[in-house]
Amino acid sequence: MKLEVITYPDKRLKQVSAEVTRFDAQLHEFLDAMYATMLHANGIGLAAIQVANPINALIINLPDENDEQSRANLLEIINPEIIASSGHQLYQEGCLSVPGFYEDIERFETVTLSYCNRYGESCQLQADGLLSVAIQHEMDHLLGKLFIEKLSYARRKKFEKEYKKAQKAKKVS
Ligand code: Y12
Ligand code: CO
């Protein structure tokens, strides 16, 4: 099943997500629907809030060396917490909830994460590079934050103007 990805400036994206307490069939069905939705939209990461479900769940599926995404590489991350971080990196980010806009954002280079998998089992993961960026980007969604909130004042103003113009053009076409 495919779900609707909600887009900026939808206020639901500002909600703070709640802890997941039930690791049951309903959660598994929802995670499967998130994956189908993300692949259909050509995404590599998606937080539950982006499909209007404010729970602490996110998925990440980075392409492999052949530029292909597969379920074998799917990370399902529930109730995540960053327990260590170090360094800094700049990466050009995009978001399915902010279509058509990409910008360099500063993030930690390396993060260590504790989280649960879909069965409620405790897991730990250390990530750097693109995976680290994706984790930090998706975890911001769980706090109701979008990457555009990290832009400078001038860049944000320019974004708002360009985004509104693009939205208007989409409506008439
Ligand atoms: C690095 C930076 C950010 C993330 C978060 C996950 N972001 C995405 O998965 C973004 C996907 C995306 C896909 C788009 O659609 C196509 O390219 C066809 C897109 O373009 C439009 O919407 C026009 C924008 C973003 C992970 C790692
Ligand atoms: Co996003």
GROMACS .gro file of C-alpha atoms and ligand atoms in nm:
model
  201
    1MET     CA    1   0.000   0.000   0.000
    2LYS     CA    2   0.125   0.348  -0.085
    3LEU     CA    3   0.072   0.643   0.147
    4GLU     CA    4   0.058   1.016   0.078
    5VAL     CA    5   0.379   1.207   0.154
    6ILE     CA    6   0.285   1.539   0.311
    7THR     CA    7   0.484   1.842   0.202
    8TYR     CA    8   0.599   2.176   0.341
    9PRO     CA    9   0.429   2.399   0.460
   10ASP     CA   10   0.185   2.137   0.598
   11LYS     CA   11   0.175   2.207   0.975
   12ARG     CA   12   0.159   1.836   1.059
   13LEU     CA   13   0.532   1.819   0.976
   14LYS     CA   14   0.595   2.032   1.288
   15GLN     CA   15   0.452   1.770   1.525
   16VAL     CA   16   0.686   1.600   1.771
   17SER     CA   17   0.656   1.225   1.726
   18ALA     CA   18   0.571   0.985   2.009
   19GLU     CA   19   0.757   0.677   2.132
   20VAL     CA   20   0.658   0.346   1.973
   21THR     CA   21   0.538   0.101   2.241
   22ARG     CA   22   0.379  -0.176   2.033
   23PHE     CA   23   0.594  -0.380   1.796
   24ASP     CA   24   0.304  -0.567   1.642
   25ALA     CA   25   0.163  -0.663   1.302
   26GLN     CA   26   0.009  -0.319   1.261
   27LEU     CA   27   0.352  -0.155   1.299
   28HIS     CA   28   0.502  -0.405   1.051
   29GLU     CA   29   0.229  -0.330   0.794
   30PHE     CA   30   0.289   0.040   0.839
   31LEU     CA   31   0.667   0.004   0.794
   32ASP     CA   32   0.607  -0.200   0.476
   33ALA     CA   33   0.376   0.074   0.346
   34MET     CA   34   0.641   0.337   0.427
   35TYR     CA   35   0.896   0.140   0.224
   36ALA     CA   36   0.666   0.108  -0.079
   37THR     CA   37   0.590   0.480  -0.055
   38MET     CA   38   0.956   0.580  -0.031
   39LEU     CA   39   1.066   0.365  -0.325
   40HIS     CA   40   0.778   0.491  -0.539
   41ALA     CA   41   0.884   0.850  -0.466
   42ASN     CA   42   1.255   0.778  -0.537
   43GLY     CA   43   1.353   0.850  -0.178
   44ILE     CA   44   1.634   0.704   0.030
   45GLY     CA   45   1.494   0.803   0.368
   46LEU     CA   46   1.150   0.862   0.517
   47ALA     CA   47   1.019   0.939   0.866
   48ALA     CA   48   0.671   0.827   0.977
   49ILE     CA   49   0.559   1.188   1.028
   50GLN     CA   50   0.609   1.248   0.653
   51VAL     CA   51   0.314   1.016   0.593
   52ALA     CA   52   0.119   1.191   0.871
   53ASN     CA   53   0.184   0.932   1.144
   54PRO     CA   54   0.361   1.102   1.438
   55ILE     CA   55   0.551   0.800   1.577
   56ASN     CA   56   0.925   0.765   1.634
   57ALA     CA   57   0.995   0.549   1.330
   58LEU     CA   58   1.209   0.609   1.024
   59ILE     CA   59   1.347   0.405   0.738
   60ILE     CA   60   1.665   0.446   0.533
   61ASN     CA   61   1.760   0.253   0.221
   62LEU     CA   62   2.084   0.372   0.063
   63PRO     CA   63   2.167   0.254  -0.289
   64ASP     CA   64   2.443  -0.008  -0.323
   65GLU     CA   65   2.755   0.011  -0.546
   66ASN     CA   66   2.533  -0.060  -0.853
   67ASP     CA   67   2.310   0.231  -0.752
   68GLU     CA   68   2.028  -0.006  -0.662
   69GLN     CA   69   1.810  -0.009  -0.353
   70SER     CA   70   1.716  -0.342  -0.202
   71ARG     CA   71   1.525  -0.460   0.103
   72ALA     CA   72   1.839  -0.639   0.217
   73ASN     CA   73   1.992  -0.296   0.289
   74LEU     CA   74   1.680  -0.148   0.448
   75LEU     CA   75   1.727   0.004   0.792
   76GLU     CA   76   1.414   0.033   1.006
   77ILE     CA   77   1.491   0.255   1.302
   78ILE     CA   78   1.245   0.292   1.587
   79ASN     CA   79   1.278   0.510   1.899
   80PRO     CA   80   1.631   0.622   1.803
   81GLU     CA   81   1.869   0.807   2.031
   82ILE     CA   82   2.208   0.947   1.935
   83ILE     CA   83   2.446   0.839   2.211
   84ALA     CA   84   2.770   0.976   2.063
   85SER     CA   85   2.869   1.209   1.782
   86SER     CA   86   3.189   1.355   1.641
   87GLY     CA   87   3.324   1.569   1.358
   88HIS     CA   88   3.140   1.774   1.099
   89GLN     CA   89   3.051   1.733   0.732
   90LEU     CA   90   2.861   1.925   0.465
   91TYR     CA   91   2.621   1.735   0.242
   92GLN     CA   92   2.368   1.849  -0.016
   93GLU     CA   93   2.035   1.736   0.129
   94GLY     CA   94   1.693   1.690  -0.024
   95CYS     CA   95   1.364   1.581   0.130
   96LEU     CA   96   1.050   1.422  -0.012
   97SER     CA   97   0.851   1.673   0.196
   98VAL     CA   98   1.032   1.969   0.036
   99PRO     CA   99   1.024   1.864  -0.331
  100GLY     CA  100   1.262   2.024  -0.577
  101PHE     CA  101   1.495   2.188  -0.325
  102TYR     CA  102   1.847   2.082  -0.230
  103GLU     CA  103   2.098   2.262  -0.010
  104ASP     CA  104   2.428   2.200   0.169
  105ILE     CA  105   2.367   2.135   0.538
  106GLU     CA  106   2.622   2.081   0.815
  107ARG     CA  107   2.587   1.762   1.019
  108PHE     CA  108   2.800   1.546   1.248
  109GLU     CA  109   3.042   1.326   1.052
  110THR     CA  110   2.990   1.022   1.276
  111VAL     CA  111   2.698   0.926   1.499
  112THR     CA  112   2.641   0.629   1.726
  113LEU     CA  113   2.279   0.536   1.758
  114SER     CA  114   2.073   0.316   1.986
  115TYR     CA  115   1.734   0.215   1.854
  116CYS     CA  116   1.485  -0.071   1.825
  117ASN     CA  117   1.417  -0.283   1.519
  118ARG     CA  118   1.061  -0.377   1.413
  119TYR     CA  119   1.053  -0.657   1.673
  120GLY     CA  120   1.140  -0.423   1.960
  121GLU     CA  121   1.491  -0.562   1.991
  122SER     CA  122   1.759  -0.314   2.105
  123CYS     CA  123   2.022  -0.236   1.841
  124GLN     CA  124   2.326  -0.011   1.809
  125LEU     CA  125   2.484   0.131   1.501
  126GLN     CA  126   2.778   0.359   1.421
  127ALA     CA  127   2.740   0.553   1.098
  128ASP     CA  128   2.943   0.803   0.902
  129GLY     CA  129   2.919   0.973   0.562
  130LEU     CA  130   2.584   0.956   0.382
  131LEU     CA  131   2.424   0.716   0.632
  132SER     CA  132   2.510   0.949   0.917
  133VAL     CA  133   2.356   1.243   0.727
  134ALA     CA  134   2.040   1.044   0.650
  135ILE     CA  135   1.999   0.939   1.014
  136GLN     CA  136   2.036   1.298   1.139
  137HIS     CA  137   1.801   1.432   0.869
  138GLU     CA  138   1.531   1.173   0.952
  139MET     CA  139   1.571   1.213   1.329
  140ASP     CA  140   1.510   1.588   1.289
  141HIS     CA  141   1.171   1.498   1.136
  142LEU     CA  142   1.083   1.314   1.459
  143LEU     CA  143   1.132   1.646   1.640
  144GLY     CA  144   0.917   1.833   1.387
  145LYS     CA  145   1.221   1.990   1.221
  146LEU     CA  146   1.298   2.023   0.850
  147PHE     CA  147   1.643   2.076   0.698
  148ILE     CA  148   1.535   2.417   0.564
  149GLU     CA  149   1.528   2.540   0.925
  150LYS     CA  150   1.908   2.511   0.922
  151LEU     CA  151   1.946   2.763   0.637
  152SER     CA  152   2.078   3.113   0.696
  153TYR     CA  153   1.816   3.390   0.715
  154ALA     CA  154   1.898   3.513   0.363
  155ARG     CA  155   1.899   3.163   0.211
  156ARG     CA  156   1.568   3.076   0.383
  157LYS     CA  157   1.406   3.392   0.243
  158LYS     CA  158   1.524   3.300  -0.105
  159PHE     CA  159   1.397   2.945  -0.059
  160GLU     CA  160   1.050   3.064   0.052
  161LYS     CA  161   1.020   3.283  -0.258
  162GLU     CA  162   1.136   3.011  -0.498
  163TYR     CA  163   0.927   2.739  -0.331
  164LYS     CA  164   0.606   2.947  -0.340
  165LYS     CA  165   0.667   3.023  -0.709
  166ALA     CA  166   0.721   2.653  -0.787
  167GLN     CA  167   0.404   2.555  -0.593
  168LYS     CA  168   0.200   2.812  -0.789
  169ALA     CA  169   0.341   2.687  -1.121
  170LYS     CA  170   0.254   2.327  -1.022
  171LYS     CA  171  -0.109   2.429  -0.951
  172VAL     CA  172  -0.168   2.583  -1.296
  173SER     CA  173   0.006   2.307  -1.496
  174Y12     C1  174   2.111   1.262   0.246
  174Y12     C2  175   2.033   1.373   0.253
  174Y12     C3  176   1.900   1.363   0.286
  174Y12     C4  177   1.845   1.240   0.314
  174Y12     C5  178   1.700   1.231   0.350
  174Y12     C6  179   1.617   1.152   0.254
  174Y12     N1  180   1.587   1.232   0.140
  174Y12     C7  181   1.531   1.180   0.027
  174Y12     O1  182   1.508   1.061   0.019
  174Y12     C8  183   1.499   1.275  -0.082
  174Y12     C9  184   1.443   1.234  -0.194
  174Y12    C10  185   1.402   1.322  -0.302
  174Y12    C11  186   1.354   1.264  -0.421
  174Y12    C12  187   1.309   1.345  -0.525
  174Y12     O2  188   1.253   1.290  -0.637
  174Y12    C13  189   1.333   1.251  -0.744
  174Y12     O3  190   1.453   1.267  -0.742
  174Y12    C14  191   1.264   1.189  -0.859
  174Y12    C15  192   1.316   1.482  -0.513
  174Y12     O4  193   1.281   1.560  -0.625
  174Y12    C16  194   1.160   1.621  -0.632
  174Y12     O5  195   1.082   1.604  -0.545
  174Y12    C17  196   1.135   1.705  -0.750
  174Y12    C18  197   1.360   1.539  -0.396
  174Y12    C19  198   1.404   1.459  -0.291
  174Y12    C20  199   1.922   1.128   0.305
  174Y12    C21  200   2.057   1.138   0.273
  175CO      CO  201   1.314   1.476   0.498
   0.00000   0.00000   0.00000
